Amino acid sequence: MKLTIESLREHADEFEKAGVRVPEFDIAQIQEKGKKDPRWVHIGAGNIFRVFQNRIADDLLADGEFWPITAVQPRGPETLKRSLQDFDNLTLEVVLSNEKTDYRVIAGISESLASELEEDFQRLREVFVQPQMSFVTLTITEKGYVVTDSKGELRDDVVEEIEKDPEANHLHTMAELAGLLLARYNAGGAPITLVSADNFSHNGDVMKKGILTVAEGWVERGAVAPEFVEWLKDESKVSYPITVIDKITPRPSEVVAEQLAELGFEDMELEVIGRTPMAGFVNTEPAEYLLIEDKFAGERPPLEKYGVIITDRETCDQFERMKVTTCLNPLHTALAVTGCLLRFPTIDSEMRDEDLSRLVHVLGYNEAMPVVTDPGVVSPQEFLKEVLEVRFPNQALPDDPARIAMDTSQKIPIRYGVTLNEYERRGMDMDSLVAIPLVFAAWCRYLLGIADDGEPFTPSTDPLLDELQEQLKDVNLGEPVDAHAKLQPILSNANIFGIDLYTTPLAEKVESLFTRMVAGPGAVRSTIHEEINK
Ligand SMILES: NC(=O)c1ccc[n+]([C@@H]2O[C@H](COP(=O)([O-])OP(=O)(O)OC[C@H]3O[C@@H](n4cnc5c(N)ncnc54)[C@H](O)[C@@H]3O)[C@@H](O)[C@H]2O)c1
Ligand SMILES: O=P(O)(O)OC[C@@H](O)[C@@H](O)[C@H](O)[C@H](O)CO
């Protein structure tokens, strides 16, 4: 049994026997039709997309609603091959909970393109100018939207994109989108909605700003007409709703790959590309939320039939604050950096550790919850309870702390900075915070690349890793440290923390906790234990 259209046809009985739900529509026919009549483009064909937007498209197709997806991988053509193209663009979804496992073949994609490749990019342009293609979604990670560096200056690669021919193939997705939108504008400018589904506050606004930065740069140097920018700003023509997406979707697990082999699959083994495991399956959890601001230009799929909440900006905003800045993602980051330092293999195993479980309980209930506004669609208390008692401890879904630790420098301003700014705005006491400074100190300690056992580990990729490690290069475990001199440039950087920590009592606390954490092997554990149990 393999994950291909042919195998689905020839081994239908085996799929049924294995309890795998399969599409009832004619996949090959739908894929052909979708290539001729594209409707929906998704950029960032990674794990979350393959079981979320892709699954919604599959549900729509099953119900006779024609919204097949053109899936685009902006980086790494080989990852696209190994995750989708080797499997006729199908995905095997594995939904894991402590009670049961569900298997389903998802077929929402009509074609997949690696836009780094010139041929695929030309095909994407062809798709992008078609007026009936009116819906674009993205999951490209937070850093895909960043156009300025940690000092707030335009990044070098963005300057280069602005200098390049707007019609060329651009590697930075904000420039790629600006160029594709220019092609659409020149082809008549049919309305289109761009929906970012990445985890950060006001994602649609940030995407709009990123695209406009590039487009305005082109206008400034006379490469495109100013009317193009006017069109980009007219939200009846191009709209950028804000969204919140939630579904814990770790990288494919070796354990799950083995279970699938036992079930009879011959092609579900992992292949590591770079440091990332790729597979034809995606393991995920049952819980999911997707909220989209009700601001669309042109036609869109009837998403609300499939559980998507189309709502006003304020509700999205409040849900986002609840999830990304208080009740889930900050807790995830806390477990990510401490998990790497203390060498925990999975998030669920950390939740069985008394100190770490207490750390995220204090962070969630005591420190984040006071600034949460109830979004109305889900109660924050219930959401946090589900995160702490069901979702993070889900033993069936192994989630690697290193996955979540990726790009931490880009996540901190969102996951913590928003809360700290809210504390400041409301004049709330920051001196009593315990978990937040512990996490910041643990992250600085994590940057040394030495685990709490005194042995090296490889920190996850992060665009600021080299810069930050250079700043900390003379800090050695077990040796005296001038924490202020070493940490001041980092802790004062409002681009990293969302606030200059020296304008709060937190910088001094972080310096002192960091000093304790570098005292020698075991010092991270003892500092967390002492502080969190005070
Ligand atoms: N996995 C989850 O649990 C989850 C849940 C909710 C939201 N999200 C959001 O989705 C994003 C992707 O998560 P995933 O699990 O699919 O990750 P993934 O690693 O499987 O996929 C990442 C995708 O982003 C693209 N990408 C990476 N760096 C890029 C860059 N600099 N510019 C443009 N594209 C780039 C890759 O080509 C790939 O398509 C997350 O960063 C997060 O914002 C993830
Ligand atoms: O996806 P990232 O890299 O932004 O963050 C890692 C995790 O915190 C994140 O993926 C969560 O699993 C997700 O936000 C749950 O909805």
XYZ file of C-alpha atoms and ligand atoms in Angstrom, residues 43-49 72-76 79 138-145 171-173 197-200 245-251 276 323 332 399 403 406 411 415, ligand 1:
87
model
C 2.244 29.585 -0.342
C 4.270 27.571 2.200
C 3.304 23.942 1.589
C 4.519 22.758 5.002
C 3.001 20.492 7.625
C 0.246 22.722 9.007
C -1.021 23.547 5.492
C 3.657 26.622 -3.616
C 6.903 25.901 -1.797
C 8.926 29.126 -1.751
C 12.086 27.539 -0.340
C 13.648 24.117 -0.854
C 11.293 19.381 0.414
C 0.131 31.533 3.425
C 2.029 29.568 6.093
C 5.641 30.632 5.524
C 6.786 31.082 9.163
C 7.119 34.481 10.862
C 10.476 35.288 9.313
C 9.000 35.115 5.810
C 7.320 38.483 6.411
C 13.197 34.775 -3.176
C 11.744 36.941 -0.395
C 8.056 36.067 -0.286
C -2.108 31.975 8.566
C 1.181 32.388 10.386
C 1.386 32.734 14.142
C 1.816 36.381 14.882
C -4.754 29.565 13.327
C -4.291 26.890 15.944
C -3.506 23.205 15.563
C -0.371 21.693 17.077
C 1.305 20.009 14.142
C 4.784 18.702 14.935
C 7.272 17.483 12.392
C 14.176 18.671 8.898
C -3.597 32.145 21.838
C 5.303 26.567 24.054
C 6.510 17.272 19.613
C 10.953 22.600 16.513
C 13.280 27.645 15.893
C 8.767 35.055 18.242
C 4.744 35.863 22.372
N 2.989 23.525 12.982
C 2.132 24.104 13.801
O 1.831 23.596 14.889
C 1.495 25.412 13.415
C 0.259 25.739 13.956
C -0.318 26.959 13.668
C 0.338 27.827 12.825
N 1.526 27.502 12.295
C 2.198 28.489 11.427
O 2.603 27.903 10.229
C 3.992 28.115 10.022
C 4.551 26.939 9.301
O 4.489 25.803 10.141
P 4.706 24.368 9.549
O 4.531 23.417 10.658
O 3.907 24.177 8.331
O 6.270 24.444 9.185
P 7.047 23.664 8.046
O 8.476 23.778 8.422
O 6.458 22.347 7.785
O 6.783 24.568 6.754
C 7.325 25.838 6.619
C 6.985 26.415 5.269
O 7.490 27.745 5.225
C 8.359 27.898 4.098
N 9.424 28.811 4.523
C 10.378 28.604 5.466
N 11.143 29.690 5.591
C 10.669 30.608 4.723
C 11.028 31.923 4.391
N 12.045 32.550 4.970
N 10.296 32.559 3.437
C 9.273 31.948 2.841
N 8.871 30.704 3.129
C 9.561 30.047 4.048
C 8.849 26.502 3.763
O 9.192 26.406 2.409
C 7.616 25.668 4.112
O 6.711 25.695 3.057
C 4.562 28.357 11.416
O 5.717 29.094 11.439
C 3.430 29.050 12.109
O 3.523 30.444 11.903
C 2.117 26.285 12.559
